[in-house]
Amino acid sequence: MVPTHGDTAGPSSSQDDPAASVKKRNSNRPQYHPFTQQQLPACKPILAPQTVIPVLLFVGVVFIVIGLGCIAASNRVVEVVYEYETSCIPRHMLGNKVAYIQNPSIDKTCTWILKVPRDMKHPIYVYYQLDKFYQNHRRYVKSRSDKQLRDPKEANSTQQYCKPEATTEHGSAVVPCGLVAWSLFNDTYSFARGNNRALRVHKRGISWRSEREHIFGKQVFPRNFQKGALIGGGTLDPRIPLSEQEDLIVWMRTAALPTYRKLYGRIEADLRAGELVTVTTQNNYNTYSFGGKKALVLSTAGVLGGRNGFLGRGYAVVGLACLLLALLLTMLCLVFPLKEEHLALQYPLLRPATVTMHA
């Protein structure tokens, strides 16, 4: 069949033109540069025993020194801990602790004497410690309104976040709302030396400045707080703004673990070794319903903060592991030495290496 004019093949495309094909390849080729052509100098480090063993020895020695320093700094911190959740209960009510703590007619005043084990330089930090109190529970953590804490115009922003402690029985908003504020710790402590001279506990400056300035408003005042049928914990002075209620601010910084300490105050006086300190507390906070524990802690501070030997022990364990590994590698090299030709093949000298990619 003879092709018609429409079926006649046209001029040849660039596919049939060698010059056009070469020109197209050159236009697609990137501009020459050692980086694009992978021709930059490179080093390939080889972990030879002669390098690894000294590095492990150095790291091990450094870590052990740091660990011993951390342990020494922690041991210089003087700490006194006294658990009082049981000692403050009358003997005839030890079998029914919940009835004791929930009976408002029973005097909750409790007094005991602490002996200072070593000299304690000021400031001496006073903490309360709680055990088996899960502040990290999801429903507990979410039961608060940061908008309400910060802005007086958001006083009614309680329904979405603060249940079940959002409003009173008459529908009035509670400020601050939520379970976190409702469960405010309310045990109190007072201290006196052996000669009955009172030790003042400073309560100012125990919270973070960022919390006082940015989270708790200076124009937000407590309202309808602890006015419900069920009282959770401590009360707040309605005449003082939330930014100055530092006990509340410290309490509302929820803890990540069920056993934790929170700062109660500071004692700006030195205590001598063997000195007796009389502690008077109001045992008001209910930890008996859930089997929790309470403790009072007096502690100084070191360069790393409070007493905690975990950091130092961690450094020491890692350093010791590095030394043992270096010893093990040394013994292996002595028992199974590598021949010189094997060393030359397996561990060549570090030299620049180039890789060329041909177009």
Tab-separated table of C-alpha atoms in Angstrom:
chain	number	residue	atom	x	y	z
A	1	MET	CA	0.000	0.000	0.000
A	2	VAL	CA	1.401	3.366	-1.014
A	3	PRO	CA	1.377	5.794	1.904
A	4	THR	CA	-0.566	8.953	1.521
A	5	HIS	CA	0.855	12.397	2.102
A	6	GLY	CA	-0.411	12.399	5.688
A	7	ASP	CA	1.269	9.082	6.381
A	8	THR	CA	4.614	10.096	4.928
A	9	ALA	CA	7.337	10.238	7.573
A	10	GLY	CA	8.573	13.746	8.313
A	11	PRO	CA	12.093	15.016	8.877
A	12	SER	CA	14.315	12.976	11.232
A	13	SER	CA	14.216	14.031	14.941
A	14	SER	CA	17.201	14.701	17.160
A	15	GLN	CA	17.202	10.992	17.863
A	16	ASP	CA	18.771	10.510	14.431
A	17	ASP	CA	21.128	13.498	14.766
A	18	PRO	CA	24.383	12.539	16.596
A	19	ALA	CA	25.422	16.156	17.137
A	20	ALA	CA	22.097	17.026	18.747
A	21	SER	CA	22.290	13.962	20.989
A	22	VAL	CA	25.762	14.901	22.229
A	23	LYS	CA	24.643	18.463	22.806
A	24	LYS	CA	21.672	17.240	24.858
A	25	ARG	CA	23.887	15.033	27.019
A	26	ASN	CA	26.253	17.926	27.658
A	27	SER	CA	23.378	20.196	28.659
A	28	ASN	CA	22.185	17.664	31.281
A	29	ARG	CA	25.622	17.112	32.727
A	30	PRO	CA	26.183	19.101	35.981
A	31	GLN	CA	28.946	21.638	36.136
A	32	TYR	CA	32.212	20.054	37.130
A	33	HIS	CA	33.055	20.398	40.808
A	34	PRO	CA	34.975	18.068	43.135
A	35	PHE	CA	31.907	17.888	45.391
A	36	THR	CA	29.488	16.830	42.636
A	37	GLN	CA	32.031	14.381	41.239
A	38	GLN	CA	32.798	12.949	44.706
A	39	GLN	CA	36.472	13.789	44.430
A	40	LEU	CA	36.910	15.573	47.766
A	41	PRO	CA	39.625	14.244	50.110
A	42	ALA	CA	38.205	11.851	52.703
A	43	CYS	CA	39.474	9.830	55.634
A	44	LYS	CA	38.198	6.465	56.745
A	45	PRO	CA	39.147	5.903	60.382
A	46	ILE	CA	39.997	2.346	61.343
A	47	LEU	CA	39.407	1.346	64.986
A	48	ALA	CA	42.677	-0.436	65.665
A	49	PRO	CA	43.499	-1.823	69.130
A	50	GLN	CA	46.333	0.707	69.414
A	51	THR	CA	43.693	3.463	69.221
A	52	VAL	CA	40.700	1.961	71.007
A	53	ILE	CA	42.459	0.820	74.174
A	54	PRO	CA	43.988	4.237	75.057
A	55	VAL	CA	40.650	5.951	74.368
A	56	LEU	CA	38.802	3.526	76.662
A	57	LEU	CA	41.426	4.015	79.372
A	58	PHE	CA	41.168	7.795	79.109
A	59	VAL	CA	37.349	7.821	79.184
A	60	GLY	CA	37.288	5.349	82.081
A	61	VAL	CA	39.679	7.379	84.219
A	62	VAL	CA	37.870	10.661	83.487
A	63	PHE	CA	34.444	9.201	84.265
A	64	ILE	CA	35.611	7.619	87.515
A	65	VAL	CA	37.133	10.916	88.652
A	66	ILE	CA	33.906	12.785	87.822
A	67	GLY	CA	31.831	10.111	89.562
A	68	LEU	CA	33.913	10.236	92.742
A	69	GLY	CA	33.636	14.037	92.726
A	70	CYS	CA	29.846	13.854	92.402
A	71	ILE	CA	29.635	11.283	95.212
A	72	ALA	CA	31.822	13.443	97.453
A	73	ALA	CA	29.663	16.520	96.734
A	74	SER	CA	26.511	14.534	97.506
A	75	ASN	CA	27.927	13.194	100.773
A	76	ARG	CA	28.711	16.740	101.951
A	77	VAL	CA	24.995	17.526	101.893
A	78	VAL	CA	23.449	17.088	105.358
A	79	GLU	CA	19.918	15.701	105.346
A	80	VAL	CA	17.453	14.845	108.104
A	81	VAL	CA	14.317	12.870	107.229
A	82	TYR	CA	11.492	12.094	109.654
A	83	GLU	CA	8.320	10.182	108.722
A	84	TYR	CA	5.445	11.226	110.937
A	85	GLU	CA	2.248	9.864	109.357
A	86	THR	CA	2.017	7.170	112.068
A	87	SER	CA	3.804	8.757	115.028
A	88	CYS	CA	1.337	11.654	115.077
A	89	ILE	CA	-1.723	9.433	115.529
A	90	PRO	CA	-2.988	8.660	119.055
A	91	ARG	CA	-2.417	5.043	120.017
A	92	HIS	CA	-6.114	4.266	120.467
A	93	MET	CA	-6.778	5.331	116.864
A	94	LEU	CA	-3.941	3.520	115.099
A	95	GLY	CA	-6.459	0.957	113.875
A	96	ASN	CA	-8.668	3.596	112.233
A	97	LYS	CA	-6.404	6.285	110.792
A	98	VAL	CA	-8.979	7.577	108.308
A	99	ALA	CA	-11.471	8.309	111.093
A	100	TYR	CA	-8.758	10.203	112.963
A	101	ILE	CA	-7.806	12.463	110.047
A	102	GLN	CA	-11.435	13.126	109.030
A	103	ASN	CA	-12.624	14.038	112.532
A	104	PRO	CA	-12.339	17.841	112.879
A	105	SER	CA	-12.863	17.718	116.652
A	106	ILE	CA	-9.551	15.890	117.269
A	107	ASP	CA	-6.512	18.070	117.838
A	108	LYS	CA	-4.007	17.361	115.076
A	109	THR	CA	-1.039	19.045	116.775
A	110	CYS	CA	2.017	16.834	116.896
A	111	THR	CA	5.462	17.522	118.403
A	112	TRP	CA	8.736	15.670	118.082
A	113	ILE	CA	12.461	16.364	118.464
A	114	LEU	CA	15.095	16.079	115.742
A	115	LYS	CA	18.812	15.733	116.422
A	116	VAL	CA	21.139	17.397	113.941
A	117	PRO	CA	23.728	14.788	112.825
A	118	ARG	CA	26.306	17.254	111.430
A	119	ASP	CA	26.776	20.990	111.146
A	120	MET	CA	24.192	22.468	108.793
A	121	LYS	CA	25.014	25.794	107.176
A	122	HIS	CA	22.238	28.110	106.081
A	123	PRO	CA	20.160	28.165	104.051
A	124	ILE	CA	18.518	24.994	105.332
A	125	TYR	CA	15.726	23.897	103.039
A	126	VAL	CA	12.530	22.493	104.513
A	127	TYR	CA	10.678	19.982	102.322
A	128	TYR	CA	7.597	17.860	102.761
A	129	GLN	CA	7.772	14.426	101.156
A	130	LEU	CA	4.797	12.391	99.973
A	131	ASP	CA	4.771	8.751	98.970
A	132	LYS	CA	2.212	6.892	96.791
A	133	PHE	CA	0.625	10.173	95.665
A	134	TYR	CA	0.315	9.976	91.877
A	135	GLN	CA	0.323	13.575	90.714
A	136	ASN	CA	1.158	12.312	87.227
A	137	HIS	CA	-2.248	10.668	86.753
A	138	ARG	CA	-3.721	11.886	83.462
A	139	ARG	CA	-7.104	12.996	84.840
A	140	TYR	CA	-5.439	14.692	87.795
A	141	VAL	CA	-2.909	16.607	85.663
A	142	LYS	CA	-5.610	17.811	83.248
A	143	SER	CA	-7.938	19.003	86.017
A	144	ARG	CA	-6.853	22.660	85.973
A	145	SER	CA	-7.318	25.807	83.866
A	146	ASP	CA	-4.175	27.751	83.049
A	147	LYS	CA	-6.282	30.478	81.426
A	148	GLN	CA	-8.128	31.025	84.675
A	149	LEU	CA	-4.905	31.117	86.692
A	150	ARG	CA	-3.415	33.771	84.426
A	151	ASP	CA	-6.321	36.062	83.399
A	152	PRO	CA	-9.067	37.405	85.707
A	153	LYS	CA	-11.407	37.637	82.689
A	154	GLU	CA	-11.238	33.853	82.326
A	155	ALA	CA	-12.634	33.111	85.778
A	156	ASN	CA	-15.503	31.120	84.277
A	157	SER	CA	-13.242	28.953	82.063
A	158	THR	CA	-13.803	25.907	84.225
A	159	GLN	CA	-16.264	23.595	82.523
A	160	GLN	CA	-13.894	22.080	79.981
A	161	TYR	CA	-10.848	21.476	82.142
A	162	CYS	CA	-11.586	21.548	85.848
A	163	LYS	CA	-14.143	18.813	86.428
A	164	PRO	CA	-15.061	17.595	88.970
A	165	GLU	CA	-13.975	20.686	90.965
A	166	ALA	CA	-15.196	23.366	88.528
A	167	THR	CA	-18.121	25.096	90.228
A	168	THR	CA	-19.893	25.224	93.570
A	169	GLU	CA	-23.286	23.690	94.251
A	170	HIS	CA	-24.897	26.966	93.168
A	171	GLY	CA	-23.012	27.093	89.856
A	172	SER	CA	-20.445	29.739	90.806
A	173	ALA	CA	-16.957	29.337	89.386
A	174	VAL	CA	-14.184	28.145	91.705
A	175	VAL	CA	-10.876	30.011	91.481
A	176	PRO	CA	-8.475	28.199	91.267
A	177	CYS	CA	-10.447	25.266	89.925
A	178	GLY	CA	-9.543	21.629	89.411
A	179	LEU	CA	-8.283	18.703	91.444
A	180	VAL	CA	-4.669	19.907	91.552
A	181	ALA	CA	-5.502	23.067	93.488
A	182	TRP	CA	-8.275	21.340	95.469
A	183	SER	CA	-5.786	18.798	96.898
A	184	LEU	CA	-3.366	21.478	98.171
A	185	PHE	CA	-1.028	20.191	100.895
A	186	ASN	CA	-1.976	21.764	104.228
A	187	ASP	CA	0.308	20.368	106.926
A	188	THR	CA	2.188	23.138	108.738
A	189	TYR	CA	5.543	23.123	110.535
A	190	SER	CA	7.208	25.310	113.133
A	191	PHE	CA	10.688	24.899	114.587
A	192	ALA	CA	12.466	25.835	117.802
A	193	ARG	CA	16.002	25.313	119.089
A	194	GLY	CA	16.800	23.463	122.279
A	195	ASN	CA	16.582	26.732	124.244
A	196	ASN	CA	13.014	27.275	122.926
A	197	ARG	CA	14.160	30.013	120.575
A	198	ALA	CA	11.987	29.924	117.465
A	199	LEU	CA	13.502	29.288	114.055
A	200	ARG	CA	11.774	31.362	111.425
A	201	VAL	CA	10.767	29.612	108.198
A	202	HIS	CA	10.961	31.952	105.192
A	203	LYS	CA	8.179	31.278	102.690
A	204	ARG	CA	9.027	33.935	100.107
A	205	GLY	CA	10.934	32.962	97.000
A	206	ILE	CA	10.277	29.215	97.229
A	207	SER	CA	8.625	29.120	93.780
A	208	TRP	CA	10.050	29.813	90.334
A	209	ARG	CA	9.983	33.423	89.198
A	210	SER	CA	8.783	32.361	85.741
A	211	GLU	CA	5.725	30.752	87.341
A	212	ARG	CA	4.917	33.805	89.448
A	213	GLU	CA	5.228	36.167	86.489
A	214	HIS	CA	3.780	34.164	83.605
A	215	ILE	CA	1.491	31.394	84.890
A	216	PHE	CA	-0.230	32.888	87.938
A	217	GLY	CA	-1.836	36.286	87.448
A	218	LYS	CA	-1.240	39.254	89.739
A	219	GLN	CA	-4.900	40.273	89.447
A	220	VAL	CA	-6.380	36.806	89.984
A	221	PHE	CA	-7.728	36.235	93.497
A	222	PRO	CA	-9.122	33.044	95.057
A	223	ARG	CA	-12.899	32.763	94.934
A	224	ASN	CA	-15.232	30.055	96.266
A	225	PHE	CA	-12.174	27.916	96.994
A	226	GLN	CA	-12.809	24.919	99.295
A	227	LYS	CA	-16.423	26.027	99.752
A	228	GLY	CA	-17.927	22.734	98.567
A	229	ALA	CA	-19.279	19.860	100.608
A	230	LEU	CA	-16.001	17.928	100.344
A	231	ILE	CA	-12.830	19.680	101.457
A	232	GLY	CA	-9.710	18.444	99.708
A	233	GLY	CA	-6.773	20.203	101.316
A	234	GLY	CA	-5.548	23.636	102.315
A	235	THR	CA	-7.355	26.946	101.984
A	236	LEU	CA	-6.217	30.207	100.376
A	237	ASP	CA	-6.446	33.815	101.532
A	238	PRO	CA	-8.940	35.528	99.156
A	239	ARG	CA	-7.180	38.878	99.682
A	240	ILE	CA	-3.843	37.699	98.243
A	241	PRO	CA	-3.410	37.201	94.465
A	242	LEU	CA	-2.422	33.803	93.163
A	243	SER	CA	1.000	35.095	92.072
A	244	GLU	CA	1.871	35.567	95.774
A	245	GLN	CA	0.404	32.275	97.027
A	246	GLU	CA	3.694	30.425	96.718
A	247	ASP	CA	2.572	27.282	98.542
A	248	LEU	CA	-0.060	26.837	95.842
A	249	ILE	CA	2.427	27.583	93.042
A	250	VAL	CA	4.868	24.958	94.330
A	251	TRP	CA	2.092	22.398	94.759
A	252	MET	CA	0.660	22.888	91.270
A	253	ARG	CA	4.007	22.049	89.645
A	254	THR	CA	3.002	18.391	89.399
A	255	ALA	CA	5.560	15.686	90.095
A	256	ALA	CA	6.481	12.946	87.633
A	257	LEU	CA	6.922	10.156	90.199
A	258	PRO	CA	4.714	8.928	93.058
A	259	THR	CA	7.397	9.747	95.649
A	260	TYR	CA	8.488	13.364	95.607
A	261	ARG	CA	9.497	16.356	97.693
A	262	LYS	CA	8.216	19.902	97.493
A	263	LEU	CA	9.794	22.962	99.038
A	264	TYR	CA	8.019	24.264	102.137
A	265	GLY	CA	10.424	27.048	103.130
A	266	ARG	CA	13.945	28.009	104.187
A	267	ILE	CA	15.638	28.434	107.553
A	268	GLU	CA	18.266	31.185	107.439
A	269	ALA	CA	20.247	30.011	110.461
A	270	ASP	CA	23.085	27.581	111.121
A	271	LEU	CA	22.522	24.419	113.144
A	272	ARG	CA	25.350	22.728	115.041
A	273	ALA	CA	26.006	19.014	115.214
A	274	GLY	CA	24.128	17.357	118.083
A	275	GLU	CA	21.719	20.279	118.477
A	276	LEU	CA	18.097	19.402	119.239
A	277	VAL	CA	15.329	20.976	117.164
A	278	THR	CA	11.723	20.798	118.343
A	279	VAL	CA	9.239	20.427	115.482
A	280	THR	CA	5.555	21.194	115.918
A	281	THR	CA	3.262	20.210	113.077
A	282	GLN	CA	-0.429	20.287	112.306
A	283	ASN	CA	-1.117	16.842	110.863
A	284	ASN	CA	-4.013	17.866	108.606
A	285	TYR	CA	-3.321	16.257	105.237
A	286	ASN	CA	-5.097	12.987	104.535
A	287	THR	CA	-2.702	10.379	103.156
A	288	TYR	CA	-4.316	7.547	105.099
A	289	SER	CA	-7.188	6.971	102.663
A	290	PHE	CA	-4.783	5.691	99.992
A	291	GLY	CA	-2.021	4.253	102.183
A	292	GLY	CA	0.420	7.090	101.544
A	293	LYS	CA	3.254	8.339	103.686
A	294	LYS	CA	4.403	11.778	104.813
A	295	ALA	CA	7.827	12.952	105.883
A	296	LEU	CA	9.577	16.155	106.889
A	297	VAL	CA	12.994	16.773	105.337
A	298	LEU	CA	15.658	19.261	106.421
A	299	SER	CA	18.501	19.523	103.937
A	300	THR	CA	21.399	21.714	102.951
A	301	ALA	CA	22.475	22.147	99.323
A	302	GLY	CA	25.747	21.468	97.542
A	303	VAL	CA	27.191	22.386	94.179
A	304	LEU	CA	24.938	19.775	92.544
A	305	GLY	CA	21.835	20.581	94.602
A	306	GLY	CA	20.399	18.189	97.156
A	307	ARG	CA	21.673	14.804	98.220
A	308	ASN	CA	21.547	12.348	95.331
A	309	GLY	CA	24.245	9.777	94.691
A	310	PHE	CA	22.779	8.368	91.473
A	311	LEU	CA	24.711	10.707	89.167
A	312	GLY	CA	28.048	9.913	90.782
A	313	ARG	CA	27.394	6.180	90.831
A	314	GLY	CA	26.354	6.290	87.171
A	315	TYR	CA	29.598	7.994	86.143
A	316	ALA	CA	31.652	5.559	88.233
A	317	VAL	CA	29.915	2.485	86.760
A	318	VAL	CA	30.425	3.685	83.168
A	319	GLY	CA	34.086	4.513	83.884
A	320	LEU	CA	34.673	1.110	85.472
A	321	ALA	CA	33.038	-0.580	82.473
A	322	CYS	CA	35.391	1.289	80.122
A	323	LEU	CA	38.422	0.196	82.146
A	324	LEU	CA	37.272	-3.437	82.183
A	325	LEU	CA	36.675	-3.358	78.438
A	326	ALA	CA	40.138	-1.881	77.858
A	327	LEU	CA	41.641	-4.637	80.039
A	328	LEU	CA	39.712	-7.276	78.107
A	329	LEU	CA	40.911	-5.952	74.735
A	330	THR	CA	44.493	-5.804	76.022
A	331	MET	CA	44.348	-9.444	77.124
A	332	LEU	CA	42.897	-10.488	73.767
A	333	CYS	CA	45.694	-8.661	71.932
A	334	LEU	CA	48.294	-10.379	74.107
A	335	VAL	CA	46.785	-13.846	73.744
A	336	PHE	CA	45.941	-13.544	70.040
A	337	PRO	CA	48.469	-11.083	68.602
A	338	LEU	CA	47.942	-9.861	65.066
A	339	LYS	CA	50.758	-10.455	62.585
A	340	GLU	CA	52.418	-7.521	60.884
A	341	GLU	CA	51.119	-8.410	57.439
A	342	HIS	CA	47.593	-8.698	58.812
A	343	LEU	CA	47.951	-5.341	60.465
A	344	ALA	CA	49.137	-3.817	57.218
A	345	LEU	CA	46.151	-5.253	55.348
A	346	GLN	CA	43.447	-4.695	57.932
A	347	TYR	CA	44.638	-1.477	59.571
A	348	PRO	CA	46.367	0.691	56.952
A	349	LEU	CA	47.542	4.148	57.771
A	350	LEU	CA	44.868	6.816	57.548
A	351	ARG	CA	45.295	8.519	54.230
A	352	PRO	CA	43.144	10.670	51.944
A	353	ALA	CA	40.858	8.572	49.744
A	354	THR	CA	39.110	9.732	46.635
A	355	VAL	CA	36.260	8.198	44.744
A	356	THR	CA	35.800	9.215	41.098
A	357	MET	CA	32.505	8.854	39.334
A	358	HIS	CA	32.970	8.697	35.570
A	359	ALA	CA	30.397	10.249	33.360
